Amino acid sequence: MSRFWIGIDTGGTFTDIVLVDVDHGDYRYHKLPTTSEDPSRGILQGIGEIVEQAGGSRTQVAFLVLGTTLATNAVLEGKTARTGMVTTAGFRDVIELARQRRPHYFNLDVPKPTPPASRDCRIEIDERVDHEGRVLGRVDEAQLRRAAELLRSTGAEAVAVCFLHAYANPSHERVAREVLREAWPDAYVCTSHEVLSEFREFERFATTVVNASLMPIMDRFMGRFEQGVRALGVTAAPRVMQSNGGAVSPAAVRRMPVNTFVSGPAGGVVGTRGLGRQLGVEDLIAFDMGGTSTDVCLIRALTPAQKSQRDMGGFPVRTRSIDIHTIGAGGGSIAWVDPGGLLKVGPMSAGAVPGPAAYGRGGTRPTVTDANVVLGRLNPKTLLGGRMVVYPARARAAVERELCSSLGVDLFAAAAGILDIVNANMMGAVRVISVEQGEDPREFALVAFGGAGPLHAADIARNMGIRRVIVPPRPGLLSAIGLLHADIRGDFSLTRFMRAEPTNLGAINAGFAQLRAQAETWLAGEAGGDAQALYEWSLDLRYVGQNFELIQPCPSANVFPLTLEQVIAAFHARHREFYGYDMAGQPVEIVNLRVVVTVPRPQPPFERSSTGGNVVQALAETRSVWFPETGFVNTPVYKRDLLPAGTEFDGPLIIEQMDTTTVVPPKAGFRVDASGAMHLELAAAGSPAQGTQ
């Protein structure tokens, strides 16, 4: 019997599903509306339908992995569970006091975010441990029992235990966890040392409280998902994509739901890496433009950039994740004129309903999609392979009514201005993950996917000096495909303050040994005791007196004097590369120790390219299309599914397929390779600096 692997990407509007028969290399795709009231229902329906389409049995499913936005949406929409917090006496307001940093320097009226644990649900307990882990005051267990009784009476479902300096000595948090579970068995309890065993109490407390507030939601969702999968007859244990690009069991997600915040977009980045591996291209920029937002990520040597903290609902969540930068720029982004008479685009979006005016669903405000319709870049008759009717007159009316008179320009100048501004916004996003990180985007290929990515990719690449754009065979489904490429991965860290000196080698090695034991325990539950795991060790280093640190790889967990000397030299070089200078004469301090443990999975087979047509059959029409350098010009439009491998053209041309439209500008080279991926070779029109002005 064939073996089926299934990847599921659940978004706010659609659920995308891909099935691959790994024994024969056959792929099938399915898209259905997300059942927002219970996402598991749509997921289970889609699994059954795609297996039926493949003509197989559900018992043939050998691997099933899910990407979900449930945790992200719950935080952003304020729909987390009622949560309590138990903390050290005198510190219950840490998560509201936060840091002395304002999101907008000159705006004093920015509302502060609402903590997941309201003040009446934050209870102080007598206990104290100092920064070196010495016990200064024992934990009061009677107070813990009273806290459990009080929190239960408020209707709270979850409790976060956040004691001061628990990263140095977690014994009090362990006592509190057991007392709370004994006194209140139904509560969801998590402790800060389990969620984030690092210093900086605000970030640790905030991450733990957010995690606790999500535990009931993710537990119930995972329960329905797992039970539904079993009821379908699927015997394979499902996996869930994490923010770090690795897939784990539902049990791990129940304990640490904060690890799933960019679960869906992470699939797109992993899919981009898989495409690069297939094509032999190692340096890539993932560019995912959808209807509401654009996600970008830098991939150097097939390794996605990582970050240790992201803002969620106004609170810093410290957990290792792929460094995906998101902005409010998509096909549905609304164009408007500010009080000063300047044209703006986004971040407000028309969404799916009422949507762009061109969709005929009641939308009346001009959007990026409407501008593309007005300029002939999008099909003025139908989209989605003919399933959606387009109303170009409504798109023109929206642009004229809202923009032309206010700006004093004609219809086409207003539409072109919309594209210029949204492209500049997206170029700024690419600059954040490249130039601002010391990387030259001209050294990378831009991989365009999502429903609108290939529509804008050539303009963005050309203006940033990027010479190559790659469009995968299934741009709108790359995130679901990427889930099938996910390995098993866990990230672990702990704080250990010490000078990076040979006298501290014993403490460094002891810390790494503690991390290895923690990782091995995790691996036993995630991959079995005989799993062949890869370990990557690193140190968070900074100069003594600094307040921020850089992560520096360490070649092994057994650190010798020469090893430490090499790591410090590499830190000086990295500091110089990152900040433009180093202080080689200044002593270096270790802050955190880290390990990444990975169990590689077999990769899915590459999809066979379709050759069911020829260039003559592929030509759909010729229409007038606007380009910045030429204005309107008669442009051939081709159907992608009829373009055979080896096809080569010079622009301008338009390539249409069910899930996206690709714009190839004048003087750009275009070809289809043997895998079905499309390549655009561009003459650069700018530099990274020019491309963001």
XYZ file of C-alpha atoms in Angstrom:
693
model
C 0.000 0.000 0.000
C 1.074 3.568 -0.676
C 1.933 5.876 2.185
C 0.254 9.267 2.411
C 1.763 12.343 4.044
C -0.659 15.201 4.727
C 0.125 18.842 5.531
C -2.627 21.179 6.761
C -2.292 24.962 6.982
C -5.237 26.515 8.798
C -5.592 30.247 8.234
C -8.229 32.750 9.212
C -10.098 32.406 5.908
C -9.056 29.154 4.224
C -7.675 25.781 5.244
C -5.130 24.482 2.720
C -4.382 20.752 2.578
C -1.738 18.898 0.562
C -1.424 15.112 0.291
C 1.606 13.376 -1.186
C 1.859 9.703 -2.051
C 5.486 9.286 -0.980
C 5.879 5.957 -2.786
C 4.825 7.329 -6.179
C 5.500 11.078 -5.885
C 1.908 12.078 -6.636
C 0.534 15.277 -5.040
C -3.045 16.337 -4.424
C -4.303 19.695 -3.171
C -7.482 20.794 -1.441
C -8.736 24.158 -0.197
C -11.858 24.722 1.904
C -13.194 27.520 4.136
C -11.887 27.566 7.719
C -14.605 26.744 10.235
C -13.685 29.576 12.596
C -16.099 28.517 15.344
C -14.222 25.183 15.556
C -11.211 24.922 13.211
C -10.855 21.193 13.895
C -14.149 20.511 12.122
C -12.970 21.912 8.801
C -9.587 20.225 9.209
C -11.129 16.793 9.742
C -13.541 17.295 6.868
C -10.648 18.239 4.583
C -8.558 15.212 5.609
C -11.403 12.865 4.735
C -12.080 14.594 1.419
C -8.489 14.696 0.184
C -7.878 11.033 1.026
C -11.058 10.181 -0.862
C -9.853 12.252 -3.839
C -6.597 10.281 -3.792
C -8.612 7.068 -4.030
C -6.983 5.610 -0.946
C -7.711 4.583 2.609
C -7.270 6.690 5.719
C -5.172 3.903 7.198
C -2.552 4.774 4.559
C -1.837 8.120 6.255
C 1.650 7.706 7.720
C 2.393 11.344 8.600
C 0.019 14.195 9.424
C 1.208 17.687 10.381
C -0.816 20.820 11.189
C 0.001 24.511 11.048
C -2.447 26.642 13.021
C -3.083 30.306 13.811
C -5.362 29.496 16.753
C -3.005 30.746 19.473
C -2.118 33.899 17.528
C -5.753 34.770 16.880
C -6.740 34.101 20.503
C -4.148 36.595 21.786
C -4.757 39.260 19.135
C -8.543 39.037 19.537
C -8.414 38.946 23.356
C -10.084 35.535 23.512
C -7.702 33.810 25.888
C -8.843 31.946 28.998
C -9.327 33.720 32.334
C -5.953 33.345 34.001
C -4.489 33.736 37.474
C -0.935 34.511 38.470
C 0.876 33.509 41.651
C 4.039 35.498 42.252
C 6.568 36.644 44.826
C 5.286 39.214 47.328
C 5.751 42.709 45.923
C 5.966 41.714 42.253
C 2.417 41.202 41.008
C 2.502 44.418 38.963
C 5.668 43.560 37.013
C 3.696 42.581 33.912
C 1.959 45.990 33.907
C 4.965 48.130 34.822
C 6.892 46.540 31.933
C 9.902 48.446 30.544
C 10.529 52.151 30.196
C 10.110 51.966 26.443
C 7.183 53.570 24.662
C 6.024 52.131 21.331
C 5.729 55.711 20.005
C 8.112 58.258 21.461
C 5.931 61.320 20.879
C 2.517 59.830 21.653
C 1.669 59.821 25.355
C -1.827 58.430 24.816
C -0.966 54.946 23.548
C -3.180 52.536 25.524
C -1.283 49.914 27.485
C -2.043 46.287 26.659
C -4.321 44.380 28.997
C -2.466 41.570 30.815
C -3.965 38.072 30.421
C -4.088 37.942 34.240
C -6.072 40.896 35.592
C -4.869 42.526 38.812
C -7.527 40.872 40.974
C -6.256 37.491 39.738
C -2.611 38.172 40.565
C -1.829 36.906 44.058
C 1.378 37.467 46.015
C 2.991 34.694 48.036
C 5.650 34.950 50.740
C 8.830 33.354 49.360
C 12.201 34.647 48.200
C 15.235 33.394 46.294
C 18.126 35.673 45.367
C 19.806 36.005 41.974
C 22.330 33.292 42.823
C 19.647 30.805 43.817
C 20.051 31.102 47.601
C 16.811 30.657 49.530
C 16.052 33.753 51.594
C 12.512 32.826 52.613
C 10.577 29.559 52.352
C 7.411 29.340 50.278
C 4.191 29.603 52.325
C 2.097 26.578 51.277
C -0.956 27.757 53.225
C -0.998 30.932 51.160
C -0.790 28.819 48.005
C -3.887 26.839 49.000
C -5.791 30.037 49.745
C -4.663 31.399 46.370
C -6.043 28.310 44.619
C -9.387 28.737 46.388
C -9.585 32.436 45.542
C -8.655 32.002 41.873
C -11.116 29.177 41.428
C -13.871 31.429 42.791
C -13.089 34.058 40.109
C -13.735 31.567 37.301
C -10.101 31.307 36.286
C -9.060 28.196 34.384
C -5.275 28.567 34.327
C -2.541 29.653 36.729
C 0.933 30.964 35.967
C 3.500 30.573 38.744
C 6.099 33.348 38.417
C 8.594 33.621 41.264
C 11.535 35.998 41.322
C 14.865 34.419 40.257
C 13.257 31.034 39.579
C 15.746 30.649 36.698
C 18.516 30.339 39.315
C 16.608 28.032 41.681
C 13.221 26.629 40.606
C 12.554 24.672 43.812
C 9.870 27.071 45.076
C 8.033 27.012 41.756
C 8.051 23.212 41.836
C 6.531 23.256 45.321
C 3.885 25.756 44.204
C 3.025 23.692 41.143
C 2.410 20.561 43.209
C 0.426 22.367 45.909
C -1.788 24.098 43.340
C -2.437 20.869 41.452
C -3.311 19.090 44.675
C -5.637 21.848 45.839
C -7.139 22.485 42.402
C -6.827 19.409 40.151
C -8.801 20.901 37.258
C -6.560 23.946 36.834
C -4.036 24.363 34.031
C -0.754 25.208 35.775
C 2.567 26.255 34.273
C 5.690 27.638 35.934
C 8.102 30.255 34.634
C 11.181 28.015 34.882
C 9.497 25.432 32.633
C 8.363 28.026 30.099
C 11.475 30.251 30.085
C 14.428 29.492 32.344
C 16.074 32.872 31.741
C 16.547 36.104 33.669
C 14.647 39.381 33.072
C 11.523 38.980 35.163
C 9.176 41.063 32.975
C 9.801 38.981 29.852
C 9.734 35.711 31.812
C 6.529 36.610 33.673
C 4.811 37.884 30.508
C 5.729 34.795 28.495
C 4.522 32.481 31.261
C 1.205 34.270 31.779
C 0.491 34.306 28.022
C 1.348 30.615 27.879
C -1.020 29.824 30.773
C -3.842 31.811 29.178
C -3.577 29.674 26.029
C -3.329 26.264 27.686
C -7.105 25.626 28.083
C -7.816 26.793 24.526
C -5.114 24.684 22.901
C -5.863 21.682 25.108
C -9.509 21.603 24.044
C -8.637 22.180 20.386
C -5.950 19.499 20.405
C -8.342 17.098 22.112
C -10.943 17.547 19.376
C -8.278 17.323 16.692
C -6.680 14.121 18.007
C -9.991 12.401 18.693
C -11.283 13.376 15.261
C -8.160 12.055 13.541
C -8.539 8.725 15.341
C -12.266 8.621 14.508
C -11.360 9.014 10.820
C -9.327 5.825 11.058
C -5.923 7.550 10.843
C -3.514 5.620 13.072
C -0.493 7.932 12.652
C 0.077 10.269 15.595
C -0.430 13.854 14.347
C 2.227 16.549 14.665
C 1.953 20.344 14.979
C 4.294 22.941 13.500
C 6.078 25.212 15.985
C 7.341 28.752 15.545
C 10.920 27.431 15.328
C 10.162 25.438 12.174
C 10.012 22.029 13.871
C 7.017 19.728 14.288
C 6.087 18.289 17.691
C 3.369 16.216 19.320
C 0.046 17.714 20.485
C 1.172 16.961 24.053
C 4.111 19.364 23.630
C 1.742 22.018 22.255
C -0.579 21.583 25.229
C 2.329 22.353 27.579
C 3.816 25.195 25.506
C 1.201 26.800 23.236
C 3.357 29.947 22.942
C 5.592 27.909 20.642
C 2.928 27.965 17.898
C 2.567 31.716 17.308
C 3.879 31.724 13.703
C 3.047 28.091 13.051
C 1.425 28.706 9.644
C 3.930 31.240 8.232
C 6.753 29.009 9.511
C 5.478 26.358 7.110
C 5.987 28.786 4.220
C 9.580 29.458 5.295
C 10.326 25.736 5.664
C 8.723 25.195 2.247
C 10.974 27.899 0.790
C 13.992 26.136 2.267
C 12.805 22.850 0.747
C 12.421 24.522 -2.645
C 15.914 25.970 -2.360
C 17.318 22.550 -1.496
C 15.583 21.088 -4.550
C 16.886 23.812 -6.891
C 20.373 24.058 -5.380
C 19.863 27.685 -4.284
C 20.962 28.293 -0.682
C 20.440 32.029 -0.088
C 16.766 32.991 -0.275
C 14.263 35.585 0.877
C 10.814 34.137 1.539
C 8.181 36.636 0.364
C 4.612 35.639 1.260
C 1.980 38.224 0.306
C -1.630 37.366 1.025
C -4.868 39.278 1.250
C -4.167 41.122 4.498
C -0.475 40.898 5.333
C 2.975 40.162 3.967
C 5.469 37.858 5.723
C 9.171 37.958 4.869
C 12.108 35.910 6.163
C 15.798 35.678 5.277
C 17.328 32.237 4.646
C 21.127 32.076 4.503
C 22.793 28.767 3.525
C 19.361 27.059 3.744
C 19.081 28.152 7.401
C 16.184 30.511 8.250
C 17.030 33.455 10.511
C 15.899 32.953 14.091
C 14.854 35.322 16.862
C 14.331 34.877 20.600
C 11.450 37.269 21.209
C 8.348 38.566 19.463
C 5.567 40.907 20.510
C 2.147 39.297 20.913
C -0.780 41.425 21.957
C 1.603 44.055 23.325
C 3.606 41.629 25.482
C 7.081 40.231 24.802
C 6.985 36.469 24.327
C 10.485 35.013 24.587
C 10.648 31.763 22.677
C 12.886 30.734 19.797
C 11.135 31.201 16.482
C 11.849 31.777 12.836
C 12.476 35.492 12.303
C 9.396 36.299 10.241
C 8.663 39.995 9.813
C 5.012 40.822 9.123
C 3.442 44.045 7.876
C -0.131 45.015 7.022
C 0.239 44.930 3.243
C -1.875 42.614 1.101
C -4.249 42.488 -1.804
C -7.065 43.753 0.404
C -5.097 46.677 1.884
C -7.171 49.861 1.580
C -5.810 52.998 -0.135
C -6.735 56.314 1.497
C -5.737 59.963 1.637
C -4.565 61.384 4.957
C -5.486 64.893 6.228
C -2.293 66.241 4.710
C -3.320 65.080 1.238
C -0.840 62.174 1.059
C -1.781 58.788 -0.385
C -1.524 55.904 2.098
C -2.038 52.160 1.679
C -2.992 49.950 4.645
C -2.700 48.680 7.246
C -6.516 48.564 7.180
C -7.829 45.776 4.990
C -11.108 45.075 3.235
C -10.675 41.434 4.258
C -12.588 38.630 2.580
C -15.933 40.345 3.219
C -16.749 42.864 1.843
C -13.382 42.551 0.117
C -11.998 44.631 -2.771
C -14.528 46.476 -4.911
C -13.566 44.322 -7.898
C -14.871 41.210 -6.134
C -18.460 42.480 -6.181
C -19.155 41.495 -2.584
C -20.103 44.929 -1.336
C -16.673 46.503 -1.015
C -16.548 50.148 -2.062
C -13.118 51.344 -0.922
C -10.118 51.083 -3.261
C -7.585 48.357 -2.509
C -4.329 47.023 -3.935
C -6.321 44.363 -5.802
C -8.488 47.049 -7.388
C -5.376 48.918 -8.538
C -4.031 45.755 -10.166
C -7.349 45.233 -11.951
C -7.433 48.845 -13.188
C -3.880 48.487 -14.553
C -4.594 45.178 -16.286
C -2.189 43.195 -14.141
C -5.022 41.046 -12.791
C -7.535 39.343 -15.037
C -10.455 41.785 -15.515
C -12.940 38.945 -16.086
C -12.367 36.082 -13.633
C -9.982 34.796 -10.950
C -9.462 31.437 -9.215
C -9.413 29.582 -12.500
C -12.737 31.070 -13.573
C -14.585 30.449 -10.309
C -14.704 34.137 -9.243
C -16.190 36.873 -11.432
C -14.297 40.187 -11.482
C -16.036 43.590 -11.796
C -13.475 46.036 -13.252
C -15.985 48.920 -13.458
C -16.440 48.785 -9.678
C -12.675 48.815 -9.167
C -12.336 51.913 -11.373
C -15.238 53.632 -9.626
C -13.723 53.014 -6.184
C -10.350 54.482 -7.170
C -11.911 57.494 -8.906
C -14.397 58.279 -6.134
C -12.001 57.978 -3.170
C -8.661 59.090 -4.607
C -8.623 60.929 -7.924
C -10.296 64.171 -6.852
C -8.456 64.297 -3.519
C -5.071 63.755 -5.157
C -5.756 65.727 -8.321
C -4.646 62.916 -10.624
C -6.306 60.657 -13.186
C -7.449 57.071 -12.679
C -4.294 55.360 -13.859
C -1.928 57.642 -11.956
C -3.880 56.955 -8.752
C -3.792 53.200 -9.334
C -0.066 53.326 -10.102
C 0.462 55.325 -6.913
C -1.241 52.605 -4.884
C 1.192 50.031 -6.265
C 4.198 52.309 -5.693
C 3.309 52.800 -2.040
C 2.442 49.202 -1.175
C 5.622 48.053 -2.934
C 7.663 50.587 -0.946
C 6.093 49.277 2.276
C 7.030 45.715 1.361
C 10.538 46.746 0.340
C 10.856 48.232 3.812
C 9.911 44.856 5.285
C 12.581 43.123 3.190
C 15.079 45.749 4.320
C 14.299 45.001 7.989
C 15.263 41.334 7.638
C 18.258 41.959 5.374
C 20.009 45.338 5.355
C 19.199 46.079 8.995
C 20.670 42.698 9.926
C 23.892 43.312 8.009
C 22.839 41.267 4.946
C 22.875 42.449 1.320
C 19.564 41.439 -0.325
C 21.242 41.528 -3.752
C 23.005 38.288 -2.811
C 19.679 36.453 -2.409
C 16.929 35.093 -4.632
C 13.406 36.265 -3.812
C 10.943 33.359 -3.504
C 7.441 34.719 -4.140
C 4.380 32.870 -2.884
C 0.975 33.465 -1.349
C -1.977 34.694 -3.372
C -0.379 38.053 -4.267
C 3.370 37.469 -3.876
C 4.175 36.720 -7.546
C 2.060 39.724 -8.592
C 4.423 42.210 -6.898
C 7.696 40.295 -6.537
C 9.390 41.479 -9.736
C 8.875 45.181 -8.933
C 10.169 44.750 -5.395
C 13.172 42.682 -6.451
C 14.172 45.012 -9.273
C 14.002 48.126 -7.102
C 16.109 46.472 -4.386
C 18.752 45.236 -6.801
C 17.691 41.578 -6.471
C 18.218 39.924 -9.835
C 16.372 36.633 -9.400
C 12.782 35.786 -8.477
C 11.601 32.195 -8.056
C 7.906 31.297 -8.101
C 7.184 27.763 -6.816
C 4.746 25.522 -8.705
C 2.001 26.018 -6.091
C 2.529 29.517 -4.639
C -0.779 29.660 -2.752
C -0.157 26.295 -1.084
C 3.546 26.513 -0.249
C 2.908 26.868 3.503
C 0.978 23.580 3.545
C 3.670 21.903 1.425
C 6.368 23.249 3.748
C 4.819 21.485 6.728
C 5.817 18.174 5.144
C 9.480 19.251 5.286
C 9.473 19.894 9.056
C 11.901 18.014 11.311
C 11.353 17.358 15.009
C 12.988 20.211 16.924
C 13.244 21.511 20.478
C 14.988 24.628 21.874
C 16.225 24.801 25.479
C 18.050 27.497 27.425
C 19.050 28.515 30.932
C 20.651 31.578 32.479
C 24.140 31.314 33.925
C 25.910 34.606 34.691
C 29.693 34.273 34.541
C 32.761 35.697 32.872
C 33.861 33.879 29.725
C 37.113 32.781 31.339
C 38.902 29.413 31.713
C 38.204 29.474 35.456
C 34.494 29.035 34.692
C 34.803 26.073 32.321
C 33.426 23.715 34.973
C 30.271 25.803 35.384
C 29.835 26.125 31.601
C 30.130 22.382 31.056
C 27.812 21.660 33.999
C 25.199 23.962 32.470
C 25.473 22.248 29.107
C 25.125 18.866 30.833
C 21.920 20.091 32.488
C 20.587 21.190 29.112
C 21.477 17.848 27.530
C 19.570 15.980 30.229
C 16.557 18.234 29.679
C 16.741 17.728 25.910
C 17.066 13.950 26.214
C 14.000 13.777 28.455
C 12.057 15.809 25.900
C 13.312 13.635 23.043
C 12.178 10.442 24.747
C 8.596 11.713 24.620
C 8.770 13.295 21.169
C 10.838 10.901 19.088
C 11.577 7.816 21.191
C 14.723 6.923 23.057
C 16.599 5.601 19.998
C 16.158 8.731 17.864
C 19.275 9.955 16.078
C 19.380 13.557 17.231
C 21.621 16.459 16.263
C 22.681 18.929 18.967
C 23.645 22.556 18.335
C 25.164 24.405 21.297
C 25.485 28.152 21.766
C 26.186 30.880 24.312
C 24.553 34.286 24.769
C 27.526 36.629 25.078
C 27.963 40.337 25.736
C 30.665 42.708 26.882
C 30.603 43.351 30.617
C 28.387 46.376 31.160
C 26.182 45.797 28.116
C 22.457 45.109 28.462
C 21.934 43.076 25.277
C 23.639 39.933 24.074
C 24.391 38.040 20.878
C 23.958 34.299 20.383
C 27.303 32.736 19.501
C 27.555 29.079 18.358
C 29.769 26.761 20.404
C 31.255 23.707 18.635
C 30.446 21.207 21.400
C 29.071 20.755 24.899
C 32.558 19.943 26.204
C 34.232 23.329 26.340
C 38.018 23.493 26.682
C 40.234 26.593 27.037
C 41.005 26.666 23.299
C 37.319 26.219 22.458
C 36.372 29.160 24.668
C 39.111 31.293 23.133
C 37.774 30.555 19.626
C 34.184 31.314 20.682
C 35.226 34.684 22.152
C 37.176 35.594 18.997
C 34.122 34.715 16.901
C 31.964 36.874 19.195
C 34.222 39.893 18.638
C 33.921 39.391 14.875
C 30.147 38.962 15.059
C 29.778 42.061 17.234
C 31.805 44.040 14.693
C 29.686 42.676 11.839
C 26.419 43.385 13.648
C 27.167 46.771 15.263
C 30.101 48.062 13.223
C 32.664 47.880 16.030
C 34.081 45.558 18.687
C 35.793 46.001 22.074
C 38.354 43.223 22.031
C 40.011 44.553 25.179
C 36.767 44.410 27.177
C 35.957 41.254 29.189
C 33.152 39.080 27.796
C 30.271 37.799 29.903
C 28.137 34.669 29.449
C 24.427 35.252 30.053
C 22.551 32.196 28.746
C 23.425 28.707 27.556
C 21.385 27.154 24.734
C 20.911 23.924 22.850
C 18.840 23.107 19.770
C 18.062 19.413 19.362
C 16.817 18.197 15.981
C 15.697 14.810 14.710
C 15.748 14.979 10.893
C 12.787 13.440 9.092
C 12.787 11.962 5.590
C 11.944 14.658 3.067
C 8.912 14.358 0.775
C 9.558 13.561 -2.884
C 9.631 16.414 -5.343
C 6.451 16.940 -7.304
C 6.674 15.848 -10.905
C 6.308 18.705 -13.358
C 3.218 18.734 -15.548
C 3.892 18.792 -19.293
C 0.311 18.615 -20.479
C 0.479 21.452 -22.992
C 2.579 23.652 -25.218
C 3.269 27.339 -25.626
C 0.628 27.809 -28.320
C -2.071 26.191 -26.191
C -0.921 28.137 -23.137
C -1.521 31.564 -24.698
C -4.866 32.728 -23.294
C -5.066 36.283 -24.636
C -3.251 39.535 -25.194
C -4.327 42.517 -23.107
C -3.161 46.004 -22.248
C -1.070 45.939 -19.049
C 0.592 48.856 -17.243
C 4.278 48.713 -16.261
C 6.213 51.521 -14.527
C 8.821 51.798 -17.279
C 6.496 51.623 -20.297
C 2.996 52.582 -19.254
C 0.331 50.465 -20.955
C 1.586 47.900 -23.462
C -0.044 44.923 -25.198
C 1.068 41.906 -23.160
C 0.616 38.159 -23.773
C -1.157 36.249 -20.982
C -0.354 32.549 -20.493
C -1.955 29.738 -18.530
C 0.667 28.286 -16.270
C -0.624 24.721 -16.185
C -0.112 24.482 -19.973
C 3.456 25.835 -20.030
C 5.893 22.917 -20.435
C 9.254 22.644 -18.743
C 11.962 24.417 -20.692
C 9.725 27.311 -21.780
C 11.678 30.575 -22.091
C 10.383 34.086 -22.802
C 11.412 37.700 -22.494
C 8.994 40.029 -20.737
C 6.589 41.594 -20.605
C 4.101 38.796 -19.979
C 1.525 37.656 -17.458
C 1.262 34.082 -16.127
C -2.104 33.091 -14.633
C -2.985 30.063 -12.518
C -5.722 29.158 -10.064
C -4.007 30.461 -6.927
C -1.976 33.463 -8.156
C -0.885 35.704 -11.028
C 2.777 36.290 -11.905
C 3.827 39.582 -13.495
C 6.986 39.481 -15.652
C 8.102 43.062 -16.476
C 9.706 44.233 -19.732
C 13.304 43.134 -20.381
C 13.048 40.400 -17.742
C 14.001 36.854 -18.628
C 11.512 34.081 -17.838
C 11.856 30.300 -17.837
C 10.166 27.210 -16.464
C 12.535 24.568 -15.053
C 12.129 20.795 -14.940
C 10.492 20.944 -11.483
C 7.813 23.385 -12.668
C 9.276 26.358 -10.784
C 9.355 29.662 -12.675
C 12.472 31.850 -12.717
C 12.553 35.581 -13.457
C 15.936 37.143 -14.262
C 15.815 40.898 -13.732
C 17.962 43.851 -14.652
C 18.478 45.635 -11.321
C 16.958 49.109 -11.114
C 18.202 50.158 -7.709
C 20.252 49.430 -4.612
C 18.989 48.276 -1.206
C 19.076 51.859 0.027
C 17.312 53.278 -3.020
C 14.703 50.534 -2.878
C 13.371 51.680 0.483
C 13.088 55.415 -0.119
